[in-house]
Tab-separated table of C-alpha atoms and ligand atoms in Angstrom:
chain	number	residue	atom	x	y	z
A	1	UNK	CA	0.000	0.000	0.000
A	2	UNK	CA	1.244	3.246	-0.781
A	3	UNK	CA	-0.214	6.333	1.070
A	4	UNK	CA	-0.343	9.741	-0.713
A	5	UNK	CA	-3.313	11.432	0.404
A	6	UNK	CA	-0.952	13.899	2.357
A	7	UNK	CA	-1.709	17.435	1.193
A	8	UNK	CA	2.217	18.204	2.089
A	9	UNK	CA	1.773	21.606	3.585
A	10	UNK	CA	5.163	21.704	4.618
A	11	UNK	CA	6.528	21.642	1.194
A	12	UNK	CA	3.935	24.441	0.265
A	13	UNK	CA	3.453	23.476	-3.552
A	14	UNK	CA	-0.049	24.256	-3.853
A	15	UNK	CA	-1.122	20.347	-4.705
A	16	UNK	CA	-1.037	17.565	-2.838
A	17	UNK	CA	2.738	16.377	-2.105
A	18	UNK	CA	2.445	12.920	-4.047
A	19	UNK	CA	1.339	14.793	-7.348
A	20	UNK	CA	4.302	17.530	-6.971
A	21	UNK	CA	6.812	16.751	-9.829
A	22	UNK	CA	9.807	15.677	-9.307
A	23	UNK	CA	12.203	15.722	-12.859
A	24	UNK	CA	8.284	15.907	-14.345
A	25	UNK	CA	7.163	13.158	-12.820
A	26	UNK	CA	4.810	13.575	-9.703
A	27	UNK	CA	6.208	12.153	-6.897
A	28	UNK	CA	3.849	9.439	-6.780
A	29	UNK	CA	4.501	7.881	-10.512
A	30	UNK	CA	8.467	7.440	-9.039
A	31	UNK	CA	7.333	5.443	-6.042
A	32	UNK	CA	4.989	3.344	-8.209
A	33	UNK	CA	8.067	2.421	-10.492
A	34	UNK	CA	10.030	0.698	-7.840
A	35	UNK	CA	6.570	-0.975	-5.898
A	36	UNK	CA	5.837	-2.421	-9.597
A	37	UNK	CA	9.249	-3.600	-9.871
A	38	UNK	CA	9.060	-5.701	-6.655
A	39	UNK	CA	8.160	-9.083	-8.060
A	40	UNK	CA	6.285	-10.454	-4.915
A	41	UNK	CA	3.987	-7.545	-5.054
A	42	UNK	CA	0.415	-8.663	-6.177
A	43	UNK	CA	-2.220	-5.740	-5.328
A	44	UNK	CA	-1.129	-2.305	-4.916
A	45	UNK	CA	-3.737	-0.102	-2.894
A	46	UNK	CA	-3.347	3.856	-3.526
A	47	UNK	CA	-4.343	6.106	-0.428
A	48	UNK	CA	-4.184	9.357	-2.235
A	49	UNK	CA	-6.817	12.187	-1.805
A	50	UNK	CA	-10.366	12.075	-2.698
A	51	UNK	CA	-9.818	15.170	-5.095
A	52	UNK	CA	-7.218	12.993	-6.865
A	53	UNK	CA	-8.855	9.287	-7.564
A	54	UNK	CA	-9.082	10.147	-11.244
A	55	UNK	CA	-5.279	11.571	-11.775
A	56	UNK	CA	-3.694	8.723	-9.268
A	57	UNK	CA	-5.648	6.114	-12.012
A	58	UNK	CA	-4.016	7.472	-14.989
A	59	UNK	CA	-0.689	7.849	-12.872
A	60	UNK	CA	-0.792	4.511	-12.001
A	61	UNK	CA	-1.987	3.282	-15.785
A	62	UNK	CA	1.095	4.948	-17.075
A	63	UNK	CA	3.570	3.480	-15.031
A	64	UNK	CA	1.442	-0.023	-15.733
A	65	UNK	CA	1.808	0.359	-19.478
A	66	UNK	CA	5.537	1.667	-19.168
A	67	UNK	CA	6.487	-1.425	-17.219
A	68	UNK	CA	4.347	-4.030	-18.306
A	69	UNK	CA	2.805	-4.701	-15.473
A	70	UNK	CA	-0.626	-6.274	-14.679
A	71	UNK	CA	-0.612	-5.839	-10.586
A	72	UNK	CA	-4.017	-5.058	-9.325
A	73	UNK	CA	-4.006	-1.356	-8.337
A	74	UNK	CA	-6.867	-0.193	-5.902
A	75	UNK	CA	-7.227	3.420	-5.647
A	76	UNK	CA	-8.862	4.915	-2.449
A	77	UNK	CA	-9.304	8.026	-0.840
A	78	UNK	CA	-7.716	8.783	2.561
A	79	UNK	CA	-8.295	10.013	6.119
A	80	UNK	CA	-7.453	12.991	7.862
A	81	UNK	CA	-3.819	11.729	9.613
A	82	UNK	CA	-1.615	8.661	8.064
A	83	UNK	CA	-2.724	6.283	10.186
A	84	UNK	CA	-6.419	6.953	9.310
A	85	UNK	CA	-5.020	6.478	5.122
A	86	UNK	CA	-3.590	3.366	5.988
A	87	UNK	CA	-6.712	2.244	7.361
A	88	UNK	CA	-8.527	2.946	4.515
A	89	UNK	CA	-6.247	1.135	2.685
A	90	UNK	CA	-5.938	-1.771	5.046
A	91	UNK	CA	-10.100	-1.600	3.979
A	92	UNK	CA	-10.085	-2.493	0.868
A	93	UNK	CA	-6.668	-5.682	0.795
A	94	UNK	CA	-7.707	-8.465	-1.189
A	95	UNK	CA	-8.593	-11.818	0.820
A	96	UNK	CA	-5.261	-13.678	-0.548
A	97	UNK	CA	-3.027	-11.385	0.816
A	98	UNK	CA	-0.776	-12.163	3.738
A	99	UNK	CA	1.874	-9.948	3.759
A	100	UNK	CA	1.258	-5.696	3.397
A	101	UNK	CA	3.966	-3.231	3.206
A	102	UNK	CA	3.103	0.115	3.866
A	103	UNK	CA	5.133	2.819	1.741
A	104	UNK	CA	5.064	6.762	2.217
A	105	UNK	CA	4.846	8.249	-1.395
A	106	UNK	CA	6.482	11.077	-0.301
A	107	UNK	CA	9.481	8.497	-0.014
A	108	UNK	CA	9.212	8.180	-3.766
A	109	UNK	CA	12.875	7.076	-4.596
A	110	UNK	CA	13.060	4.273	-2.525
A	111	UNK	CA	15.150	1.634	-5.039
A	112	UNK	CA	13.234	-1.543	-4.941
A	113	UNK	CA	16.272	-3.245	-3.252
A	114	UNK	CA	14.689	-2.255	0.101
A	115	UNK	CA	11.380	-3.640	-0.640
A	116	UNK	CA	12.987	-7.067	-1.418
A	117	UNK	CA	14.821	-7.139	1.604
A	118	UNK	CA	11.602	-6.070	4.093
A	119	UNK	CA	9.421	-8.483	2.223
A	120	UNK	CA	11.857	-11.160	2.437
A	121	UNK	CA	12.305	-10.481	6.087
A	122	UNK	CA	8.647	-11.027	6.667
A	123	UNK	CA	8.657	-14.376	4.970
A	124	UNK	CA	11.308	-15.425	6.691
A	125	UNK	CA	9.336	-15.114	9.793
A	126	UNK	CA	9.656	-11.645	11.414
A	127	UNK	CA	6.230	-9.942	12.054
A	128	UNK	CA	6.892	-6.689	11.739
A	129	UNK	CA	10.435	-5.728	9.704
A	130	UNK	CA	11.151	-1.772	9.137
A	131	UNK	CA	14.097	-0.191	6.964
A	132	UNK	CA	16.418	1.730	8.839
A	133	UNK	CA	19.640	3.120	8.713
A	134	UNK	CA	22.255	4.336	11.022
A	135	UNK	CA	22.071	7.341	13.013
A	136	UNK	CA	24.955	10.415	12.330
A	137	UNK	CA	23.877	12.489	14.927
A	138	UNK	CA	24.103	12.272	18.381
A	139	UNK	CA	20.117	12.574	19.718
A	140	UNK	CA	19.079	14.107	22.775
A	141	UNK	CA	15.877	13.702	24.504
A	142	UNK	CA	14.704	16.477	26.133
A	143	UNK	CA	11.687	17.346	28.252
A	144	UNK	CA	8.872	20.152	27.834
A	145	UNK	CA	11.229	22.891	28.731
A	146	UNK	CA	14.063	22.033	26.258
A	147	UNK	CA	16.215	20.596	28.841
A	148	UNK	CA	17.958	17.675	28.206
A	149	UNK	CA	17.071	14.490	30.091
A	150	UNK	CA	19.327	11.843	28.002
A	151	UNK	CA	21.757	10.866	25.743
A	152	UNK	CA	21.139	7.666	24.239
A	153	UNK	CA	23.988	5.400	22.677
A	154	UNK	CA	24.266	6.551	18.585
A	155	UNK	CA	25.382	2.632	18.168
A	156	UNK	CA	21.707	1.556	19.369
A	157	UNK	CA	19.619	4.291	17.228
A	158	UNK	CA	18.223	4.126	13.855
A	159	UNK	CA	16.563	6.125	11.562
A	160	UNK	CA	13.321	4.093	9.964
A	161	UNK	CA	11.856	4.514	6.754
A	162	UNK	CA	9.420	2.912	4.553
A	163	UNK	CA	8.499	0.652	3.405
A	164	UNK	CA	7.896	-0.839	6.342
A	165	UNK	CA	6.715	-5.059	6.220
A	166	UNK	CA	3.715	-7.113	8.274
A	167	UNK	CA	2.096	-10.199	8.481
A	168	UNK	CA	-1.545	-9.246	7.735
A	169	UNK	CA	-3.100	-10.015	11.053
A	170	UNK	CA	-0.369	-8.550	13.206
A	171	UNK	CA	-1.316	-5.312	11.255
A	172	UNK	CA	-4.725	-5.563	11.271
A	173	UNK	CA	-4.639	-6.228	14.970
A	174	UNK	CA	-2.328	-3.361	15.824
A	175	UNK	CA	-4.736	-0.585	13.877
A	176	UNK	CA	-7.853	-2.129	15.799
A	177	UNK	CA	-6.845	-0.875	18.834
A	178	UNK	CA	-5.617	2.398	17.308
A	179	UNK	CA	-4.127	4.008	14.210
A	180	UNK	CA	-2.507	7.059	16.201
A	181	UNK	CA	1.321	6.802	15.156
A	182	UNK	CA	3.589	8.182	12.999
A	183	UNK	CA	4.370	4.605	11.982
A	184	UNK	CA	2.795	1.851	11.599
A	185	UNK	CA	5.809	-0.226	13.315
A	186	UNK	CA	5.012	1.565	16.488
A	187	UNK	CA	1.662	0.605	16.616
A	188	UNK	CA	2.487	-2.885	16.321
A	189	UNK	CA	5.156	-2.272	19.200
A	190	UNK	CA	2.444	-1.379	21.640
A	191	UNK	CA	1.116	-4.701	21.126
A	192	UNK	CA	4.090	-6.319	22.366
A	193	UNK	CA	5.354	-7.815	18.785
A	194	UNK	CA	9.038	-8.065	17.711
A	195	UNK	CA	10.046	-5.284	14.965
A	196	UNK	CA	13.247	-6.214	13.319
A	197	UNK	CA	15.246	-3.207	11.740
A	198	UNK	CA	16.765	-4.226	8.223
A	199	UNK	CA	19.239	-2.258	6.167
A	200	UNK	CA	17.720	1.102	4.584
A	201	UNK	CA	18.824	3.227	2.089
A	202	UNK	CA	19.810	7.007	1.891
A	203	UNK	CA	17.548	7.406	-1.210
A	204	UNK	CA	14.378	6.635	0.487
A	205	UNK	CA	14.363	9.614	2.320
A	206	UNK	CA	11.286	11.314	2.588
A	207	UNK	CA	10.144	14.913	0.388
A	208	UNK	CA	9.354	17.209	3.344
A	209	UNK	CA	10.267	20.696	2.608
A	210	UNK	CA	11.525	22.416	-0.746
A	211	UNK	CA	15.262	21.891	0.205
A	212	UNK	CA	14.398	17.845	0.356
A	213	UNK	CA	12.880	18.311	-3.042
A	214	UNK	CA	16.242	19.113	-4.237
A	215	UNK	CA	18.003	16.605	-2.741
A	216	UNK	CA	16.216	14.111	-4.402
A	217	UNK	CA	15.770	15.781	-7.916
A	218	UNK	CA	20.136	15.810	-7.463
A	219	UNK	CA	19.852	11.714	-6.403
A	220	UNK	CA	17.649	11.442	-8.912
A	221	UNK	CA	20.580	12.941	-11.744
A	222	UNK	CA	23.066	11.360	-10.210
A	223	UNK	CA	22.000	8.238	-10.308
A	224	UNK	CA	22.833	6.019	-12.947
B	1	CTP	N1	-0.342	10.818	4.360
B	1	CTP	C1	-1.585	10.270	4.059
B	1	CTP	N2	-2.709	10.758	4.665
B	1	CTP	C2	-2.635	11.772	5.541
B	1	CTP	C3	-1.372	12.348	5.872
B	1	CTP	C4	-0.229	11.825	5.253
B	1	CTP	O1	-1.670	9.352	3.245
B	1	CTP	N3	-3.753	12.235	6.093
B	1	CTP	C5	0.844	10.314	3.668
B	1	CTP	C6	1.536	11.400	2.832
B	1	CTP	O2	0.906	11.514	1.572
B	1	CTP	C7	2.966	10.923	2.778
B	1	CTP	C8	3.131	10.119	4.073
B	1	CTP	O3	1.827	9.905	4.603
B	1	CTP	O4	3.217	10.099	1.657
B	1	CTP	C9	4.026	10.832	5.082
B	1	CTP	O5	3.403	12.042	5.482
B	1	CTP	P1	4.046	13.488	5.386
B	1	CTP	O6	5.420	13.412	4.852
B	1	CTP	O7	3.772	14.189	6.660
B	1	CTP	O8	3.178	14.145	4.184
B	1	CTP	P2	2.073	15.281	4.282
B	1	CTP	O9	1.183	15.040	5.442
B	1	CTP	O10	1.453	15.365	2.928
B	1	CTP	O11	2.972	16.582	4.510
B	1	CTP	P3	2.759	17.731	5.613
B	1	CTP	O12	2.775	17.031	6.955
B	1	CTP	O13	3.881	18.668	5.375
B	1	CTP	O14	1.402	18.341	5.298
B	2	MG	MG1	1.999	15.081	7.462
């Protein structure tokens, strides 16, 4: 599942973030390149907003035709916070599926490397497998005030990404009791399930503000 029904008010483009282009291609049509390359992928469902059903179809029929690909695509509209989108999407999953990855759009350059590796995580047995990578700064946790309260150990930190892998009913479970996170992986935490971290990538970061917009028009040049 890939949710775009963000209306990305941080990056201030006027449209919704997933439609924004990037290199003129909305964001959106990059990360439905690499999800259609990922071989074990059989239904995609599109969270995207309910003002853009009818552009995310032809997106998404375009990137079909351009990679010969006959997945299932399910386009729905979204809620008012991610976890509400991926609900909507976790609606509408077709009854043979068993594994779901859930992918930000606005992490539209994430190679399909990474998706092999989280699905292939999950079938190996882990219930819950994110993307992550190492952290280059040292973090501080702070309280209300600003003060600092901690310093945890850089070696035990990562940064996590998407897209981020589940067995079906460990998901499912997880958003019945609530779908109030910033990830998905940390809903499935507070149900007392194992999340194993596997090796991200610095191209899936995610298209926040302007300046990240750049970055990834430059990764997108740059790479080969
Ligand atoms: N998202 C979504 N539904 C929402 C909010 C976010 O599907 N109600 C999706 C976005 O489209 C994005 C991903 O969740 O792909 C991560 O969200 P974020 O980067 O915060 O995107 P926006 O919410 O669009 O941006 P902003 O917070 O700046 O408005
Ligand atoms: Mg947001």
């Amino acid at each position: 599942m890939v949710v775009a029904a963000g209306s990305g008010s941080r990056l201030g483009a006027g449209l919704p973030k997933a439609f924004v282009p990037l290199a003129g291609v909305p964001l959106l049509g990059h990360a439905l390149r690499e999800v259609l390359s990922c071989a074990a992928v059989a239904q995609v469902v599109l969270v995207v907003p309910d003002t853009h059903r009818a552009q995310a179809e032809e997106l998404t029929d375009g990137v079909c035709r351009e990679l010969g690909s006959g997945a299932t695509v399910t386009v729905v509209p979204g809620g008012a916070e991610r976890g509400d989108s991926v609900a909507a999407g976790l609606r509408v999953l077709g009854d043979d599926i068993d594994i779901v990855l859930v992918h930000d759009a606005a992490r539209c350059l994430t190679p399909v490397e990474v998706f092999d590796r989280v699905v292939d995580a999950v079938t190996a047995g882990a219930v819950a497998v994110v993307p992550g990578t190492a952290v280059v700064d040292t973090i501080k946790q702070v309280d209300g005030e600003g003060y600092v309260v901690g310093t945890p150990a850089r070696s035990g930190l990562r940064a996590v990404q998407t897209p981020q892998g589940f067995r079906r009913d460990v998901l499912e479970r997880a958003h019945a009791v609530s779908s109030d996170a910033t990830d998905d992986a940390g809903l499935v935490e507070r149900l007392g399930e194992r999340v194993l971290v596997v090796e991200g990538d610095p191209r899936a970061l995610k298209v926040t503000t302007r300046s990240d917009l750049e970055t990834a028009t430059r990764l997108l040049t740059e790479t080969p």
